[in-house]
Amino acid sequence: MNTAGRSEATARRGLELTPFRGLRYDPDRVGSLASVTSPPYDVVVRPDGVHHLQSADPYNIVRLILPQAGTASQRTEQAADTLRRWLDEGILTTDPEPGLYVYEQRDGNDMLQRGVIGALRVSEPAEGVVLPHEDVMLPVVADRAALMRATRANLEPLLLSYHGNGTAAEVVERTAEKPPLLATTTEDGYDHRLWSVTDPADVARIQSDLAHHQALIADGHHRWATYCRLRAEHPSPSPWDYGLVLLVDTARYPLRVRAIHRLLHGLPVADALTAVEGLFRVRHLDTPLPKALEALADACRAGNAFLLAGDGAFHLIDRPDPDLLARTVPADRPAAWRSLDATVLHATLLEHVWNIPEDSPAHIAYIHDTAATVAKAEHDGGTAVLMHPVREEVVRDLARQGVTMPRKSTSFGPKPASGLVLRALEI
C-alpha cells in the first residue's frame, strides 16, 4: 500500500499504546537516580563517555545499553547477565500494576516537555501509523536486535512526536499536578519527573485519543527498525508486538530540531578543501565557533552549505556547482529531498568528491555535540563537517510522502533519559 500523502485523518489504524509494568531502579539501592541514568545509547559515542557513566554508579544503565565486553556476542551476553543479576538483587524492581507513564523534562531556560511512555504496537511503514524519516544502518539494527533478544527487554524508550492537543494531553497535564513517582536532576541540568497512570478511565482516554493519530519517529530509527525485525521473528500475538516509546504531543510541546555533525576519520582538512576546489565556493573564516555557525546559517538560507573544521580554523563551503549536483544527486525523489544538505553531503561530497563510505565507522562518525566534533577532528587530524538543522515541517512532509532522508539527518530533542523506566518483555 502506498503511503504517499497519507494524513493522520486517513490512517486506517492509529497509535495503539498499551500499559506495562515498568522496571525501575530502587532508589535505596543506588547512589542516586541521576547517577544511574544515561543519554540514549547512540548519543554516548565516545569511550570516555561510557567510562564516565560507568564511574558515576556501578548500576548505571550504560552497562546494559552499551556493554563493553570484547566480541558482539560477549557484549550481549554481558548485558543479559547484568540485567538478571540486578533483578535478582532488587536493584531493578517491577511496578505492582501495569500503567502508562507521564514523563516530564525541564531545563534552566524555560524549556518544558511532557509526554506519555508506553508499549506501542509495532507497525510497518506501509500502515502509515509510525512514520520514519531517516534511513538506517543494518549493522546497527543487527546489534540492537541481538541486545534485545539477549536481555528480552526494551532498555530505553525511543522518541515519537504527534500533533494532537486532545484528551491525552489533558490527562498528561492533570497527572503532572500530582506527586511524582520519582524526581531527579541529571548532570546536564535537566530536571526529570515520572508519574504512573493506572486508572482505567485515564488509560482509556489516552488510548482513545491516540487511536486517531499517527506519529513521526523523532529519535530512535534504529530501535524502531529493531522492533520491526524482532516482531517479524516471533509469531503474533507476543510481547514483541510492542515496543517502548515516549510520545510527545508537539501541539503542546514543540520539539527542538538540531543537526548531527560528521567526523571524517583519516581525511585532513587540507585534503578535503583541495577536493572541493572549483566545485563549491570556499571561504576561510577567522572567527570563533558561534560566529562561524551564524555564517553557516546565513549561507544555508541561499542553498546548500557546510562548515569544515579540524585544522584550527573554519572553512565555509557553499554554492555547489549545479552540474555537479545534477550528476550526483538522484533525480527520482521530491525536490525537497534533493535539496537537503544531508542529501548533498552524502550523495555528492561523501560518495563522489571525498570517496568516503557512509556506512563505515572506520571512516565516519556521527556526533551530536558541535564543539566535541571540532575538538575530536583537531585531535585526530580528521575533518569535522558541521551541519545546519533542517526544519521540522520539511521532515514531517517528506515522512508523510514515504520518503526517508539520509541517515542521521536530524536530532530531535530533548531526548528521554535512559534508566528511568524499562520494559521487560516477560513481566
XYZ file of C-alpha atoms in Angstrom:
427
model
C 0.000 0.000 0.000
C 1.355 3.398 -0.950
C 1.526 5.817 1.999
C 2.299 8.895 -0.086
C 0.165 11.774 1.052
C -1.341 9.777 3.934
C -2.611 12.107 6.668
C -3.479 11.477 10.295
C -7.164 11.630 9.449
C -6.910 8.879 6.816
C -4.599 6.418 8.593
C -6.555 3.141 8.847
C -5.240 2.351 12.315
C -3.854 4.849 14.724
C -1.430 4.601 17.593
C -2.135 1.698 19.943
C -0.451 2.346 23.289
C -0.585 -0.334 25.966
C 0.172 -0.164 29.711
C 3.043 -2.250 31.060
C 4.656 -2.992 34.406
C 7.712 -0.782 34.363
C 11.110 -1.825 35.654
C 12.596 0.945 37.767
C 15.617 1.405 39.987
C 15.089 1.044 43.721
C 16.338 4.467 44.918
C 17.526 2.898 48.183
C 19.873 0.540 46.314
C 21.705 3.054 44.096
C 23.761 6.166 44.766
C 21.104 8.400 43.217
C 18.610 8.183 40.391
C 20.620 10.762 38.443
C 23.791 8.674 38.726
C 22.208 5.624 37.081
C 20.787 7.461 34.056
C 22.409 7.907 30.675
C 21.697 9.664 27.386
C 20.329 7.309 24.695
C 22.849 4.721 23.527
C 23.589 6.481 20.223
C 24.399 9.800 21.925
C 27.095 8.177 24.101
C 29.524 7.896 21.215
C 32.925 8.204 22.908
C 34.637 5.573 25.048
C 35.450 8.203 27.673
C 31.731 8.991 27.844
C 30.944 5.356 28.634
C 33.704 5.278 31.260
C 32.376 8.454 32.859
C 28.896 6.969 33.152
C 30.172 3.649 34.455
C 32.158 5.529 37.097
C 29.106 7.519 38.179
C 27.469 4.420 39.711
C 28.121 0.659 39.442
C 24.493 0.251 38.355
C 24.432 2.902 35.631
C 22.126 1.926 32.760
C 25.004 2.315 30.281
C 26.180 -1.141 31.421
C 23.036 -2.513 29.784
C 22.671 -0.312 26.700
C 26.403 -0.189 25.836
C 28.140 -3.210 27.385
C 31.909 -3.104 26.928
C 32.936 -6.783 26.595
C 35.138 -7.952 23.704
C 33.055 -9.519 20.921
C 29.496 -8.685 19.942
C 28.178 -11.926 21.424
C 30.129 -11.342 24.630
C 28.645 -7.851 24.922
C 25.048 -9.034 24.595
C 25.670 -11.910 26.998
C 27.222 -9.499 29.470
C 24.176 -7.197 29.287
C 21.773 -10.105 29.808
C 23.768 -11.397 32.795
C 23.908 -7.898 34.290
C 20.166 -7.389 33.923
C 19.390 -10.769 35.517
C 21.723 -10.012 38.415
C 20.203 -6.586 39.036
C 16.730 -8.128 39.050
C 17.796 -10.873 41.436
C 19.451 -8.356 43.757
C 16.478 -5.998 43.710
C 18.421 -3.167 42.075
C 15.638 -3.034 39.492
C 12.113 -3.730 40.701
C 8.827 -4.198 38.876
C 5.966 -1.792 39.448
C 2.992 -3.553 41.073
C 0.448 -2.912 38.320
C 0.511 -2.066 34.621
C 0.352 1.572 33.687
C 1.316 4.257 31.262
C 3.894 6.773 32.450
C 3.825 10.552 32.173
C 7.373 11.860 31.760
C 8.480 15.468 32.197
C 11.756 17.204 31.349
C 12.755 20.770 32.246
C 15.929 22.765 31.842
C 17.064 26.078 33.243
C 15.918 28.030 30.172
C 12.142 27.686 30.481
C 12.065 24.501 28.385
C 9.286 22.128 29.439
C 8.426 18.867 27.702
C 5.872 16.257 28.735
C 4.826 13.033 27.100
C 3.493 9.533 27.671
C 5.641 6.404 27.884
C 4.003 3.100 26.964
C 4.279 -0.071 24.904
C 3.273 0.845 21.351
C 2.013 -1.649 18.782
C 4.765 -2.118 16.214
C 3.606 -1.305 12.699
C 5.193 -1.296 9.282
C 5.736 1.983 7.372
C 3.082 0.880 4.850
C 0.424 1.205 7.562
C 1.084 4.930 7.813
C 0.914 4.936 11.621
C 4.541 5.402 12.663
C 6.464 7.393 10.080
C 10.241 7.054 9.751
C 12.091 9.908 8.142
C 15.673 8.593 8.026
C 17.427 5.581 6.569
C 19.058 3.135 8.978
C 22.355 1.234 9.045
C 21.672 -2.509 9.047
C 24.681 -3.408 11.234
C 23.340 -1.105 13.956
C 19.899 -2.713 13.734
C 21.501 -6.135 13.997
C 23.454 -5.018 17.081
C 20.370 -3.606 18.825
C 18.349 -6.699 17.914
C 20.966 -9.009 19.428
C 20.932 -6.936 22.620
C 17.125 -7.026 22.902
C 16.992 -10.761 22.185
C 19.558 -11.444 24.886
C 18.013 -9.203 27.540
C 14.405 -9.785 26.451
C 13.790 -6.156 27.326
C 13.283 -2.708 25.876
C 16.014 -0.882 27.768
C 15.179 2.688 26.740
C 12.231 4.434 25.063
C 12.563 5.943 21.635
C 11.068 9.376 20.978
C 7.954 9.820 18.811
C 6.019 13.011 18.134
C 2.387 13.518 17.178
C 0.110 16.544 16.865
C -2.984 16.185 18.995
C -3.899 18.562 21.836
C -6.788 16.295 22.801
C -7.847 14.233 25.803
C -4.458 12.506 26.086
C -2.857 15.909 26.635
C -5.490 16.708 29.253
C -4.670 13.527 31.192
C -0.956 14.328 30.965
C -1.471 17.817 32.390
C -3.736 16.624 35.168
C -1.342 13.831 36.108
C 1.582 16.264 36.310
C -0.192 18.109 39.125
C 0.179 15.067 41.404
C 3.248 13.954 43.398
C 5.590 12.044 41.052
C 6.930 8.517 41.354
C 10.424 9.922 41.012
C 12.188 13.231 40.513
C 15.858 13.794 39.772
C 18.223 16.295 38.178
C 20.910 14.957 35.841
C 24.344 16.499 35.432
C 23.301 18.254 32.224
C 20.947 20.414 34.320
C 17.721 18.747 33.215
C 15.032 18.017 35.791
C 13.151 14.753 35.247
C 9.863 13.638 36.803
C 7.839 10.478 36.231
C 4.244 9.564 37.136
C 2.269 6.367 36.573
C -1.220 6.384 35.041
C -3.041 3.269 36.245
C -6.641 4.456 36.486
C -8.534 2.511 33.777
C -10.567 5.545 32.774
C -7.481 7.724 32.259
C -5.693 4.960 30.373
C -8.750 4.585 28.129
C -8.856 8.347 27.470
C -5.235 8.340 26.359
C -5.683 5.254 24.197
C -8.865 6.538 22.566
C -7.256 9.856 21.677
C -4.060 8.342 20.305
C -6.028 5.892 18.161
C -6.849 8.821 15.840
C -3.237 9.875 15.279
C -0.033 8.882 13.558
C 3.448 9.654 14.869
C 6.786 10.721 13.473
C 9.936 8.993 14.693
C 11.819 11.897 16.199
C 14.698 9.876 17.645
C 15.275 6.129 17.539
C 15.022 4.946 13.931
C 17.384 2.041 14.565
C 15.461 0.926 17.640
C 12.151 1.105 15.750
C 13.644 -0.917 12.894
C 14.823 -3.351 15.571
C 11.288 -3.594 16.973
C 10.020 -4.389 13.478
C 12.676 -7.066 12.942
C 12.009 -8.742 16.283
C 8.244 -8.661 15.825
C 8.685 -10.458 12.491
C 10.772 -13.144 14.209
C 8.115 -14.025 16.786
C 4.647 -15.396 15.946
C 1.907 -12.995 16.954
C 0.487 -12.448 19.489
C 3.616 -11.972 21.589
C 5.250 -9.269 23.732
C 7.428 -8.491 20.690
C 4.356 -6.988 19.018
C 5.022 -3.868 21.113
C 7.986 -1.584 21.753
C 8.788 1.007 24.397
C 8.227 4.614 23.272
C 7.811 8.146 24.568
C 5.042 10.001 22.714
C 5.221 13.806 22.825
C 2.327 15.954 21.640
C 4.033 18.730 19.686
C 0.836 20.789 19.689
C 1.627 21.351 23.380
C 5.382 20.788 23.434
C 7.215 21.504 20.159
C 10.451 19.570 19.827
C 13.802 21.153 19.174
C 15.471 20.157 15.914
C 19.260 20.155 15.787
C 21.843 18.922 13.327
C 24.007 15.829 13.648
C 27.560 16.505 12.531
C 30.034 14.249 10.751
C 33.606 13.438 11.701
C 35.618 12.117 8.769
C 38.466 9.950 10.010
C 41.668 9.984 8.012
C 40.727 12.950 5.824
C 42.764 16.044 6.746
C 41.025 19.366 6.256
C 43.577 20.431 3.652
C 42.771 17.384 1.515
C 39.030 17.926 1.926
C 39.364 21.532 0.777
C 41.572 20.614 -2.180
C 38.971 18.125 -3.376
C 36.115 20.661 -3.349
C 38.085 23.433 -5.037
C 36.174 24.543 -8.134
C 33.101 22.524 -7.130
C 31.991 24.657 -4.150
C 32.749 28.196 -3.131
C 35.266 28.100 -0.263
C 35.599 30.859 2.323
C 38.045 30.737 5.228
C 36.558 32.230 8.396
C 38.744 33.808 11.043
C 36.016 33.712 13.706
C 35.131 31.702 16.823
C 32.695 28.793 16.574
C 29.470 30.740 17.368
C 30.185 33.297 14.649
C 31.128 30.555 12.192
C 27.805 28.819 12.856
C 25.985 32.101 12.213
C 27.754 32.349 8.858
C 26.699 28.771 8.107
C 23.070 29.585 8.932
C 23.166 32.626 6.639
C 24.639 30.611 3.784
C 22.040 27.835 4.188
C 19.252 30.320 3.530
C 20.506 30.565 -0.042
C 21.308 26.902 -0.642
C 23.478 24.009 0.461
C 26.344 24.922 2.778
C 28.692 23.166 5.204
C 31.304 24.225 7.723
C 34.582 22.298 7.715
C 36.881 22.304 10.739
C 39.747 20.368 12.245
C 42.832 22.407 11.440
C 42.255 25.161 13.982
C 40.110 27.254 11.626
C 36.677 27.176 9.992
C 36.010 26.883 6.280
C 32.580 27.594 4.805
C 31.774 25.760 1.596
C 28.611 26.658 -0.297
C 27.212 27.337 -3.782
C 27.812 23.855 -5.209
C 28.243 23.581 -8.957
C 24.769 22.875 -10.441
C 26.254 20.434 -12.959
C 27.891 18.517 -10.102
C 24.549 18.240 -8.303
C 22.796 17.127 -11.494
C 25.373 14.333 -11.952
C 25.422 13.087 -8.365
C 22.041 13.666 -6.689
C 19.385 11.066 -7.609
C 16.602 12.599 -9.659
C 13.843 10.162 -8.632
C 12.988 11.899 -5.352
C 10.994 15.039 -4.479
C 12.706 18.383 -4.860
C 12.640 18.911 -1.092
C 14.710 15.728 -0.656
C 17.162 16.578 -3.459
C 17.873 19.967 -1.905
C 18.577 18.710 1.614
C 22.062 19.443 2.937
C 22.284 15.829 4.110
C 21.428 14.604 0.604
C 24.130 16.742 -0.985
C 26.621 15.760 1.701
C 26.070 12.025 1.258
C 25.333 11.785 -2.467
C 27.777 14.413 -3.692
C 30.543 15.076 -1.187
C 30.978 11.734 0.549
C 30.327 9.445 -2.401
C 31.766 11.373 -5.352
C 34.124 14.069 -4.082
C 35.743 12.565 -0.978
C 35.079 8.863 -1.751
C 34.143 8.038 1.842
C 31.792 5.108 2.582
C 28.981 6.418 4.762
C 28.327 3.090 6.484
C 31.872 2.502 7.755
C 32.646 3.504 11.369
C 36.303 3.410 10.402
C 35.737 6.327 8.036
C 32.906 8.390 9.508
C 31.349 9.109 12.892
C 28.101 10.903 13.679
C 28.296 13.300 16.642
C 25.552 15.486 18.128
C 27.714 17.973 20.032
C 29.208 20.705 17.829
C 32.215 21.611 19.953
C 33.018 17.940 20.582
C 33.037 17.256 16.836
C 35.505 20.066 16.218
C 37.711 19.059 19.144
C 37.800 15.431 18.040
C 38.707 16.409 14.464
C 41.532 18.646 15.701
C 42.826 15.910 17.999
C 42.721 13.167 15.370
C 43.689 15.159 12.304
C 40.393 14.499 10.564
C 37.685 16.760 9.153
C 34.594 17.891 11.018
C 31.628 18.593 8.754
C 29.223 20.829 10.667
C 25.613 20.863 9.522
C 22.729 23.316 9.862
C 19.467 21.779 11.178
C 16.598 21.087 8.810
C 13.127 22.454 9.623
C 10.675 20.058 11.307
C 7.937 20.732 8.748
C 10.250 19.546 5.952
C 10.958 16.332 7.870
C 7.282 15.632 8.532
C 6.216 16.420 4.958
C 8.769 14.018 3.474
C 7.835 11.333 6.002
C 4.165 11.574 5.030
C 5.194 11.063 1.404
C 7.023 7.897 2.427
C 10.401 9.467 1.583
C 13.260 8.832 4.001
C 16.105 11.265 4.499
C 19.775 10.266 4.600
C 20.741 8.650 7.898
C 21.453 10.899 10.859
C 19.906 13.939 9.149
C 18.284 15.379 12.256
C 18.456 15.362 16.021
C 15.114 15.973 17.708
C 15.052 16.694 21.399
C 15.198 16.848 24.213
C 15.703 13.091 24.252
C 14.401 10.986 27.135
C 16.963 9.935 29.693
C 17.668 6.209 29.710
C 17.302 4.389 33.009
C 14.142 5.928 34.434
C 11.789 3.159 33.293
C 12.474 -0.071 31.353
C 10.180 -2.713 29.885
C 10.821 -6.412 30.441
C 9.026 -8.486 27.827
C 8.266 -11.400 30.139
C 6.700 -9.476 33.023
